[in-house]
């Protein structure tokens, strides 16, 4: 998983859906019996379950995990659906004992992700079942639920602030009416439930979708073979020093990217949160802040030598290193 | 061995070699003075070894206690077992160190039975204080006459749930459950049901939520609760009293939690976003022309964080779900990128002593 995304996964009461392409699973399994190596889908699921185990353990989270195989339609066309399903269930049964902390559900799903009828209802049945198990008996103060609703409405409104300080959060109307203890509880609950993100610098991100998208763009690699017709958005770094880019260069590219996004993704919901307001001055200021936030979570790293130089000669632009490396390649 | 064995009103059990006798015996002081005067002690030291049995603390305790009936008992191999009415017990204790087997102990004591087992001991009628500290062998407490019990310590007894037998402890005002992997507090333990209960220690347990009915305890010790809900945890970290105060302010203002997060994990191009979109769309009606989504979709390049309200078909309360759909991982074609970057990462790590996000 990209490092930026790790900021968005730690939430309370989570249902993880581990998704793999299950068409041809039985054939891959049979091949693995010959070669002796675990088949790719198994490795993928193992990696994710291991990841879920880590997240759940570190964050003391309550979770359930569902294994979902997709491309059932392809398997049906190839007449391997029954074998693939049997293999998927066997894999699920095997791994739920190996990763008990991930609370993998005993029943794996084999779905066609485009099917709004049977697959949709099967998925909802499974998620609802997990939800009932997780939420059973849990209660929440009414004021926290109100805060969550308010922050959701705030996040959906493009004209509202994307970030604020702790004091500014407390000054918001939803918090203003609460006593000190309730404010602390509401803040902790909003954080844990994933509705806000607190950076190490103390800045509170009120729109996680926007921040996730911005961090993701900064980390996006060049277009790959599997991208299909997806528009490749990536930051071009110094040709002679790959991975390095000057502060101004990064800012200019991020501002330009906003325009590209508006142009190409005007109809797409994926990028709606990234599109800033139309005012170029606001955009430039916003991008400056964004770079600072990305530095705060080490998505971009300041060149330490340049920082020393800057402290000696004030006013020089800082060189930043854009960490395009995507650790999960080795993680998997 | 002379003297009749009367029913104990105090029971202390420990398996912890490091636990001080002051800790094990401290509840004595919690009793009424008139009870303390006539106190008959029954102390079981389970799994003790020679080092422990010979400890100066134990010796001092036995010497300083006027009325004591103590049983030192080891589950794996019986080291010694003593009944010590008054000071004669001290001599017996000294003698016992030479004893080798259970039979010798039994013969020496003139008793017909070996050491009492824990359930038998705790079900002794009239028992007022039970200090069963670090007794890993305790898995349940039998349904016995526990009505007289006032003070019960079941700390670190490896209990996964609160024993139902405690429902009978109508006079209990103190209960210590700390260090047990208990995940929930049963309602019968609340001050509404168990009206005498005043103090509760649930530190270092796996409790996830403290029901509002526990707000009326006088004292709550609740530190180190890793699994507690975020809103309660911030107060528990300060003090138990702060948590009680918070619970009291929310009294009558709670509702069932119907919020959770759902996250899609998996490699790219397997249909994660498609599944999310499929789930978020309404089910097709009877007259719908198509019940499938468009096949081709742009690859997801941004993590998607989206809220959705699900209305269960069975008519139960709606569930608010925060979907998170990060893009699948991609291989980087430009290998050269990583070389210099890794140098910087190492340098940065050295400078900042490790960034939490860097390595997974």
XYZ file of C-alpha atoms in Angstrom:
692
model
C 0.000 0.000 0.000
C 1.234 3.442 -0.857
C 2.552 5.219 2.225
C 0.077 8.065 1.811
C -2.850 5.704 1.923
C -1.742 4.274 5.231
C -2.980 7.464 6.808
C -6.491 6.624 5.779
C -6.852 3.060 6.928
C -6.710 3.278 10.682
C -10.314 3.499 11.701
C -12.491 1.914 14.320
C -14.987 -0.826 13.520
C -13.690 -1.686 10.075
C -14.771 -4.229 7.519
C -11.924 -5.073 5.168
C -12.821 -6.493 1.780
C -9.811 -8.274 0.304
C -10.470 -8.442 -3.409
C -8.766 -10.767 -5.875
C -9.453 -11.891 -9.408
C -10.738 -15.411 -8.845
C -11.234 -16.400 -12.483
C -8.727 -19.169 -13.198
C -7.904 -19.617 -9.522
C -8.212 -23.401 -9.687
C -5.825 -23.617 -12.624
C -3.299 -21.413 -10.851
C -3.658 -23.567 -7.757
C -3.032 -26.731 -9.746
C 0.040 -25.196 -11.330
C 1.341 -24.270 -7.932
C 1.022 -27.887 -6.836
C 3.393 -28.817 -9.661
C 5.882 -26.024 -9.129
C 5.633 -26.006 -5.355
C 5.340 -22.208 -5.176
C 2.245 -20.521 -3.774
C 0.075 -19.104 -6.543
C -0.049 -15.309 -6.961
C -3.590 -14.863 -5.622
C -2.679 -16.674 -2.427
C 0.404 -14.513 -1.973
C -1.712 -11.410 -2.492
C -4.305 -12.459 0.072
C -1.613 -13.464 2.547
C 0.025 -10.067 2.194
C -3.207 -8.212 2.796
C -4.224 -10.357 5.733
C -0.820 -9.805 7.228
C -1.319 -6.086 6.692
C -4.782 -6.182 8.274
C -3.381 -8.096 11.236
C -0.750 -5.406 11.760
C -3.240 -2.555 11.509
C -5.737 -4.207 13.806
C -3.128 -5.123 16.385
C -1.393 -1.757 16.443
C -4.612 0.247 16.542
C -6.515 -2.136 18.819
C -9.280 -2.165 16.262
C -12.379 -4.273 15.996
C -12.648 -5.651 12.475
C -13.976 -8.296 10.150
C -12.462 -9.327 6.839
C -14.257 -10.696 3.820
C -12.468 -12.433 0.967
C -14.052 -11.420 -2.329
C -13.233 -13.099 -5.637
C -14.232 -11.145 -8.739
C -14.649 -11.927 -12.439
C -17.212 -14.611 -11.864
C -18.619 -13.848 -15.319
C -15.255 -14.680 -16.903
C -15.078 -17.913 -14.924
C -18.579 -18.823 -16.061
C -17.649 -18.170 -19.659
C -14.597 -20.400 -19.255
C -16.741 -23.001 -17.439
C -14.410 -22.992 -14.432
C -16.699 -21.186 -11.977
C -17.382 -24.229 -9.803
C -13.719 -25.186 -9.504
C -12.653 -21.604 -8.922
C -15.258 -21.170 -6.194
C -14.143 -24.387 -4.493
C -10.549 -23.211 -4.639
C -11.523 -19.781 -3.246
C -13.363 -21.360 -0.330
C -10.454 -23.656 0.380
C -8.085 -20.697 0.342
C -10.371 -18.795 2.704
C -10.614 -21.706 5.087
C -6.854 -22.163 5.092
C -6.037 -18.508 5.693
C -8.593 -17.769 8.371
C -6.733 -20.117 10.663
C -3.367 -18.632 9.706
C -4.471 -15.045 10.389
C -6.905 -15.209 13.310
C -6.498 -11.532 14.216
C -7.873 -10.490 10.838
C -11.211 -12.182 11.690
C -11.638 -13.518 8.165
C -15.224 -14.546 7.524
C -15.622 -18.278 6.814
C -17.665 -17.675 3.678
C -15.764 -16.253 0.691
C -17.739 -14.442 -2.005
C -17.347 -15.070 -5.725
C -19.010 -12.196 -7.517
C -19.352 -10.361 -10.752
C -18.592 -6.822 -9.637
C -20.782 -5.356 -12.391
C -23.875 -7.258 -11.345
C -26.228 -4.983 -9.436
C -28.608 -7.769 -8.628
C -27.216 -10.965 -7.139
C -23.642 -9.884 -6.495
C -24.736 -6.612 -4.952
C -27.131 -8.296 -2.573
C -24.564 -10.974 -1.687
C -21.997 -8.294 -0.889
C -24.419 -6.307 1.229
C -25.540 -9.423 3.067
C -21.948 -10.182 3.963
C -21.112 -6.599 4.971
C -24.302 -6.255 6.970
C -23.603 -9.497 8.768
C -20.126 -8.259 9.686
C -21.556 -4.893 10.732
C -24.028 -6.522 13.101
C -21.261 -8.584 14.655
C -18.992 -5.591 15.128
C -21.588 -3.068 16.257
C -23.590 -5.409 18.446
C -24.234 -3.675 21.756
C -22.045 -0.679 21.010
C -23.401 2.726 21.847
C -22.325 6.227 21.003
C -23.205 9.543 22.655
C -25.718 11.449 20.568
C -23.503 14.533 20.428
C -20.717 12.542 18.720
C -23.122 11.291 16.101
C -24.204 14.891 15.482
C -20.553 15.939 15.113
C -19.996 13.156 12.575
C -22.996 14.290 10.554
C -21.787 17.884 10.624
C -18.274 16.980 9.567
C -19.649 14.841 6.745
C -21.699 17.786 5.505
C -18.623 19.985 5.845
C -16.520 17.583 3.775
C -19.152 17.475 1.042
C -19.254 21.252 0.685
C -16.495 22.451 -1.715
C -16.562 25.972 -0.309
C -15.574 25.016 3.244
C -12.091 24.841 4.744
C -10.031 21.772 3.972
C -7.952 21.995 7.116
C -7.813 23.864 10.395
C -5.990 24.034 13.686
C -7.259 22.403 16.873
C -8.468 25.729 18.239
C -10.317 26.433 15.012
C -11.956 23.029 15.244
C -13.124 23.772 18.768
C -14.529 27.074 17.559
C -16.706 25.350 14.959
C -20.419 25.484 15.837
C -20.684 21.722 16.321
C -17.977 21.822 19.007
C -18.783 25.182 20.488
C -21.900 23.936 22.211
C -20.104 21.092 23.973
C -18.293 21.124 27.279
C -14.552 20.510 27.455
C -14.826 16.773 28.130
C -17.289 16.283 25.310
C -15.065 18.242 22.928
C -12.139 15.981 23.707
C -14.290 12.911 23.223
C -15.757 14.161 19.958
C -12.315 14.987 18.591
C -10.936 11.562 19.558
C -13.946 9.778 18.062
C -13.821 11.725 14.796
C -10.145 10.884 14.447
C -10.553 7.225 15.243
C -13.541 6.847 12.951
C -11.577 8.339 10.051
C -13.614 11.518 9.499
C -10.663 13.797 10.215
C -6.897 13.339 10.065
C -4.458 14.964 12.438
C -0.996 15.605 11.058
C 2.060 15.469 13.311
C 2.241 19.261 13.059
C -1.186 19.527 14.734
C -3.031 20.578 11.583
C -6.383 18.828 11.271
C -7.461 17.740 7.815
C -11.222 18.085 7.582
C -11.498 16.519 4.137
C -9.647 13.212 4.072
C -10.790 12.550 0.494
C -9.063 15.710 -0.709
C -5.873 14.978 1.195
C -5.760 11.353 0.090
C -6.149 12.398 -3.521
C -3.504 15.110 -3.256
C -1.000 12.797 -1.614
C -1.755 10.126 -4.149
C -1.120 12.453 -7.087
C 2.220 13.448 -5.662
C 3.186 9.808 -5.401
C 1.760 8.595 -8.685
C 4.266 6.885 -10.917
C 4.401 7.109 -14.704
C 1.698 5.434 -16.725
C 1.904 1.656 -16.621
C 0.873 -1.145 -18.942
C -2.291 -1.912 -17.012
C -3.613 1.610 -16.815
C -6.039 1.268 -19.705
C -7.536 4.622 -20.555
C -6.778 6.117 -17.157
C -5.194 9.511 -17.371
C -1.700 9.330 -15.981
C -1.056 12.077 -13.497
C 2.435 12.170 -12.181
C 5.019 14.658 -11.075
C 8.007 14.939 -13.422
C 11.192 15.099 -11.464
C 14.683 16.241 -12.433
C 15.922 14.191 -15.397
C 19.495 14.173 -14.106
C 18.448 13.491 -10.525
C 15.400 11.278 -10.602
C 13.173 11.772 -7.596
C 14.326 15.322 -6.976
C 12.337 18.398 -7.705
C 12.572 21.986 -6.547
C 9.865 23.359 -4.309
C 8.687 25.781 -6.977
C 8.660 23.051 -9.582
C 6.470 20.825 -7.451
C 4.118 23.683 -6.687
C 3.817 24.670 -10.356
C 3.126 21.103 -11.404
C 0.498 20.616 -8.704
C -1.241 23.842 -9.731
C -1.126 22.791 -13.397
C -2.461 19.424 -12.430
C -5.531 20.995 -10.880
C -6.374 22.404 -14.288
C -5.791 19.067 -16.005
C -8.010 17.389 -13.453
C -10.775 19.918 -13.958
C -10.524 19.439 -17.700
C -10.401 15.656 -17.824
C -12.303 14.626 -14.761
C -15.134 17.091 -14.782
C -17.603 14.225 -14.980
C -15.727 11.873 -12.708
C -16.332 11.605 -8.983
C -12.822 10.275 -8.417
C -11.235 13.660 -8.675
C -13.969 15.976 -7.550
C -12.388 16.488 -4.173
C -9.059 17.394 -5.645
C -10.412 20.143 -7.849
C -9.723 23.380 -6.041
C -11.640 26.580 -6.381
C -11.044 28.548 -9.552
C -9.058 31.373 -8.058
C -5.385 30.911 -9.093
C -4.101 32.809 -6.071
C -6.003 30.582 -3.699
C -4.786 27.575 -5.603
C -1.142 28.586 -5.241
C -1.555 29.203 -1.519
C -3.390 25.950 -1.105
C -0.697 24.025 -2.933
C 1.955 25.634 -0.744
C 0.131 24.367 2.323
C -0.380 21.010 0.712
C 3.351 20.597 0.185
C 3.905 21.402 3.845
C 1.337 18.789 4.846
C 2.936 16.213 2.578
C 6.259 17.014 4.188
C 4.673 16.511 7.590
C 3.807 12.927 6.736
C 7.039 12.335 4.792
C 5.417 11.975 1.399
C 7.922 14.545 0.231
C 11.244 14.849 1.938
C 13.201 18.060 2.137
C 16.795 17.758 1.069
C 18.599 18.066 4.417
C 21.682 19.652 2.840
C 19.549 22.257 1.176
C 17.776 22.935 4.450
C 21.106 23.687 6.087
C 21.966 26.014 3.230
C 18.601 27.703 3.578
C 19.182 28.327 7.227
C 22.428 30.079 6.268
C 21.068 31.958 3.271
C 17.468 32.852 3.841
C 15.170 33.181 0.882
C 16.461 30.290 -1.244
C 13.908 27.901 -2.576
C 14.031 24.578 -0.884
C 14.746 21.493 -2.902
C 12.384 18.715 -2.142
C 12.697 15.132 -2.960
C 9.546 13.585 -4.250
C 9.325 10.093 -2.932
C 7.979 8.268 -5.908
C 9.191 4.950 -4.625
C 6.276 2.721 -3.928
C 7.318 0.386 -1.140
C 4.435 -2.025 -1.536
C 6.015 -3.407 -4.712
C 8.455 -5.162 -2.453
C 5.808 -5.586 0.203
C 3.891 -7.916 -2.012
C -1.833 -30.972 64.770
C -4.468 -29.797 67.144
C -7.383 -27.463 66.733
C -10.483 -27.684 64.667
C -10.656 -26.226 61.236
C -13.334 -23.588 61.141
C -14.685 -21.923 58.026
C -12.429 -19.149 56.768
C -13.761 -15.679 56.202
C -10.693 -14.569 54.353
C -9.119 -16.293 51.392
C -5.913 -15.246 49.731
C -4.542 -17.079 46.746
C -1.586 -16.193 44.627
C 0.609 -17.836 42.073
C 2.795 -14.847 41.555
C 6.190 -15.383 43.086
C 6.933 -11.726 42.969
C 3.759 -10.521 44.615
C 4.323 -9.108 48.017
C 2.346 -10.446 50.901
C 1.301 -6.939 51.692
C -0.535 -6.901 48.373
C -2.063 -10.300 48.892
C -3.202 -9.532 52.392
C -4.025 -5.862 52.091
C -7.805 -6.370 51.882
C -7.824 -7.208 55.578
C -7.697 -3.540 56.306
C -10.770 -2.986 54.149
C -12.953 -5.029 56.473
C -14.948 -3.674 59.352
C -12.873 -3.531 62.549
C -15.161 -6.010 64.301
C -14.734 -8.468 61.441
C -11.008 -7.932 61.481
C -10.727 -8.912 65.140
C -12.334 -12.265 64.598
C -10.740 -12.835 61.257
C -9.875 -16.335 60.334
C -7.508 -16.527 57.508
C -7.132 -19.153 54.930
C -4.273 -18.477 52.649
C -3.493 -20.606 49.668
C -0.255 -20.037 47.895
C -0.462 -21.985 44.726
C 2.498 -22.992 42.642
C 4.915 -21.718 45.192
C 8.428 -23.024 45.220
C 10.920 -23.496 47.997
C 12.342 -20.040 47.572
C 8.946 -18.528 48.079
C 7.926 -20.788 50.892
C 11.031 -19.909 52.765
C 10.733 -16.224 52.120
C 11.205 -13.941 55.055
C 7.982 -12.138 54.219
C 5.918 -15.229 54.720
C 7.655 -16.098 57.917
C 7.172 -12.608 59.257
C 3.519 -12.663 58.309
C 2.879 -15.928 60.041
C 4.685 -14.749 63.156
C 2.802 -11.511 63.312
C -0.643 -12.966 62.795
C -2.346 -14.141 65.895
C -5.023 -16.231 64.283
C -4.037 -17.812 61.076
C -4.877 -20.858 59.196
C -2.710 -20.928 56.143
C -2.419 -23.543 53.510
C 0.576 -23.426 51.298
C -0.134 -25.572 48.399
C 1.451 -26.300 45.113
C -0.449 -27.726 42.205
C 2.322 -29.529 40.351
C 4.124 -31.084 43.288
C 2.958 -30.445 46.760
C 5.679 -28.792 48.686
C 4.064 -28.137 51.980
C 0.708 -27.662 53.510
C 0.226 -26.075 56.834
C -2.596 -25.463 59.199
C -1.408 -23.156 61.880
C -3.744 -22.372 64.723
C -2.079 -19.637 66.723
C 1.661 -19.580 67.207
C 2.116 -23.299 67.021
C 1.855 -22.850 63.335
C 5.215 -21.172 63.174
C 6.949 -24.237 64.397
C 4.957 -26.347 62.042
C 6.012 -24.150 59.227
C 9.643 -24.544 60.086
C 9.223 -28.299 60.192
C 7.416 -28.410 56.935
C 10.386 -27.375 54.894
C 11.830 -30.805 55.342
C 8.728 -32.482 54.006
C 8.957 -34.046 50.610
C 5.644 -35.428 49.505
C 1.962 -34.803 49.757
C 1.529 -37.962 51.734
C 4.093 -36.896 54.294
C 2.321 -33.569 54.652
C -1.018 -35.247 55.035
C 0.347 -37.691 57.558
C 2.036 -34.920 59.447
C -1.084 -32.832 59.525
C -3.214 -35.755 60.443
C -5.655 -34.572 57.866
C -7.559 -36.860 55.616
C -7.505 -34.753 52.548
C -4.910 -32.894 50.575
C -4.973 -29.199 49.937
C -8.370 -27.704 49.179
C -8.986 -26.867 45.593
C -9.794 -23.301 44.752
C -13.483 -23.722 43.919
C -14.042 -25.505 47.190
C -12.195 -22.855 49.087
C -14.040 -19.970 47.525
C -17.405 -21.556 47.997
C -16.891 -21.735 51.733
C -19.964 -20.181 53.327
C -19.223 -17.044 55.266
C -16.263 -16.041 53.132
C -16.068 -12.261 53.116
C -12.816 -11.473 51.391
C -11.306 -13.421 48.541
C -8.028 -12.274 47.171
C -7.302 -14.572 44.277
C -4.394 -12.833 42.705
C -2.667 -14.130 39.614
C -4.269 -17.529 39.853
C -4.015 -18.749 36.312
C -5.828 -21.939 37.157
C -9.076 -20.124 37.882
C -11.304 -20.445 34.858
C -14.650 -20.179 36.548
C -16.142 -19.845 39.935
C -18.828 -22.373 40.847
C -22.353 -21.391 41.604
C -22.021 -21.565 45.333
C -23.184 -19.579 48.285
C -21.273 -16.378 47.690
C -23.754 -14.100 49.366
C -21.378 -13.097 52.157
C -18.514 -12.111 49.880
C -17.716 -8.411 50.188
C -14.325 -8.014 48.624
C -13.166 -10.032 45.634
C -9.932 -9.803 43.774
C -9.779 -11.866 40.586
C -6.864 -10.015 39.055
C -4.824 -11.700 36.340
C -6.810 -14.901 36.542
C -7.001 -15.284 32.756
C -10.757 -14.868 32.764
C -12.293 -14.214 29.339
C -15.658 -13.243 30.808
C -16.976 -12.227 34.160
C -18.117 -15.382 36.026
C -21.885 -15.556 36.230
C -21.618 -16.854 39.785
C -20.832 -13.300 40.836
C -24.510 -12.474 40.375
C -24.995 -14.000 43.804
C -22.571 -11.632 45.501
C -25.241 -9.258 46.748
C -22.978 -7.828 49.447
C -19.905 -7.292 47.294
C -18.691 -3.710 47.267
C -15.274 -4.203 45.681
C -14.345 -6.215 42.605
C -10.939 -6.289 40.988
C -10.812 -7.776 37.508
C -7.650 -6.153 36.278
C -5.354 -7.992 33.898
C -8.023 -10.391 32.617
C -8.786 -10.625 28.867
C -12.433 -9.703 29.458
C -13.983 -7.865 26.510
C -17.277 -6.722 27.983
C -18.899 -5.834 31.269
C -22.099 -7.764 31.929
C -25.142 -5.809 32.962
C -25.591 -7.752 36.203
C -22.408 -6.137 37.460
C -23.750 -2.621 37.118
C -24.638 -0.728 40.297
C -28.265 -0.846 39.151
C -28.291 -4.634 39.520
C -25.593 -5.156 42.127
C -26.559 -2.364 44.448
C -23.750 -2.847 46.956
C -20.954 -2.573 44.386
C -19.014 0.635 44.841
C -15.562 0.057 43.408
C -14.454 -1.724 40.280
C -10.996 -2.209 38.826
C -10.974 -3.102 35.129
C -7.511 -1.894 34.218
C -5.555 -3.732 31.550
C -8.552 -5.677 30.308
C -9.850 -5.876 26.730
C -13.064 -4.051 27.531
C -14.286 -2.093 24.512
C -17.119 -0.105 25.956
C -18.262 0.862 29.421
C -22.066 0.976 29.567
C -23.581 4.116 30.950
C -25.115 2.196 33.885
C -21.630 1.943 35.404
C -21.567 5.713 35.805
C -22.942 5.346 39.343
C -19.935 3.533 40.760
C -18.075 5.434 43.451
C -14.676 4.389 42.205
C -13.550 3.048 38.852
C -9.971 2.156 38.004
C -9.675 1.886 34.244
C -6.204 2.562 32.947
C -4.527 0.717 30.094
C -7.759 -0.142 28.272
C -6.396 -0.423 24.727
C -9.641 -1.470 23.124
C -11.899 1.099 24.695
C -13.861 3.351 22.325
C -12.021 6.543 21.494
C -14.445 8.887 23.251
C -14.186 7.017 26.562
C -10.497 6.283 26.257
C -9.413 9.918 26.367
C -10.959 10.203 29.831
C -9.875 6.790 31.076
C -6.301 7.774 30.312
C -6.652 10.656 32.740
C -8.381 8.881 35.598
C -11.259 6.605 36.426
C -13.084 9.446 38.132
C -12.844 11.548 34.995
C -14.350 8.687 33.028
C -17.181 8.306 35.536
C -17.852 12.021 35.303
C -17.983 11.777 31.496
C -20.340 8.793 31.649
C -22.647 10.685 33.997
C -22.864 13.671 31.641
C -23.957 11.358 28.827
C -26.527 9.548 30.884
C -29.706 9.176 28.832
C -28.024 10.633 25.751
C -26.733 7.527 24.067
C -27.815 5.767 20.912
C -26.794 2.524 19.246
C -23.643 2.873 17.178
C -24.452 2.335 13.514
C -21.246 3.591 11.920
C -18.366 1.649 10.502
C -15.726 1.859 7.846
C -15.353 -0.497 4.913
C -12.080 -0.688 3.074
C -11.205 -2.378 -0.186
C -7.793 -3.980 -0.399
C -6.253 -5.732 -3.352
C -4.093 -5.457 -6.441
C -4.999 -3.088 -9.295
C -7.569 -3.959 -11.936
C -9.490 -6.561 -9.968
C -12.656 -4.479 -9.663
C -12.450 -2.929 -6.196
C -13.932 0.411 -7.215
C -16.508 -1.355 -9.340
C -17.641 -3.340 -6.298
C -17.912 -0.155 -4.287
C -19.923 1.560 -7.019
C -22.134 -1.484 -7.390
C -22.814 -1.498 -3.649
C -23.519 2.209 -3.496
C -26.039 2.104 -6.331
C -29.634 1.171 -5.634
C -30.752 -2.304 -6.517
C -32.352 -2.372 -9.978
C -36.118 -2.290 -9.940
C -38.371 -4.832 -11.573
C -38.673 -2.759 -14.722
C -34.984 -1.867 -14.974
C -33.562 -2.288 -18.450
C -30.155 -3.316 -17.227
C -28.940 -4.726 -13.959
C -25.246 -4.487 -14.727
C -22.760 -1.639 -14.632
C -20.745 -0.421 -17.599
C -17.828 -2.793 -18.137
C -14.964 -0.438 -18.820
C -13.869 2.000 -16.210
C -10.858 4.205 -15.823
C -8.353 2.826 -13.370
C -8.736 4.443 -9.971
C -5.858 6.790 -9.391
C -6.997 8.567 -6.237
C -7.994 6.951 -2.985
C -11.737 7.306 -2.721
C -13.256 8.101 0.654
C -17.026 8.171 0.460
C -19.877 7.957 2.943
C -22.921 5.845 2.252
C -26.096 5.075 4.154
C -27.239 1.498 3.819
C -30.860 0.689 4.515
C -31.031 -2.998 5.465
C -33.758 -4.966 3.725
C -34.845 -6.491 7.038
C -35.973 -3.107 8.304
C -33.290 -2.757 10.977
C -31.635 0.602 11.655
C -29.643 2.139 8.780
C -25.890 1.653 8.784
C -23.590 4.582 7.982
C -20.559 3.283 6.128
C -17.439 5.222 5.290
C -16.002 3.489 2.233
C -12.282 3.790 1.576
C -11.006 2.570 -1.739
C -7.311 3.139 -2.303
C -5.910 2.513 -5.771
C -4.191 -0.790 -6.317
C -0.459 -0.800 -6.295
C 1.550 -0.313 -9.423
C 4.986 -1.295 -10.407
C 7.352 1.556 -11.123
C 8.962 1.336 -14.520
C 11.616 3.895 -13.787
C 13.997 1.947 -11.599
C 16.448 4.773 -11.434
C 14.084 6.782 -9.305
C 14.519 4.650 -6.277
C 18.296 4.729 -6.035
C 18.715 8.349 -5.068
C 15.517 8.462 -3.153
C 16.585 5.615 -0.927
C 19.728 7.543 -0.062
C 17.569 10.400 1.051
C 15.281 8.133 2.973
C 18.178 6.685 4.908
C 19.472 10.158 5.621
C 16.053 11.373 6.642
C 15.581 8.383 8.864
C 18.867 9.026 10.536
C 17.901 12.633 11.083
C 14.425 12.100 12.382
C 15.043 8.788 14.136
C 12.494 7.062 12.050
C 9.339 8.254 10.440
C 6.382 6.138 11.305
C 5.043 6.105 7.789
C 8.146 5.100 5.960
C 8.454 1.457 6.527
C 5.824 -1.092 6.634
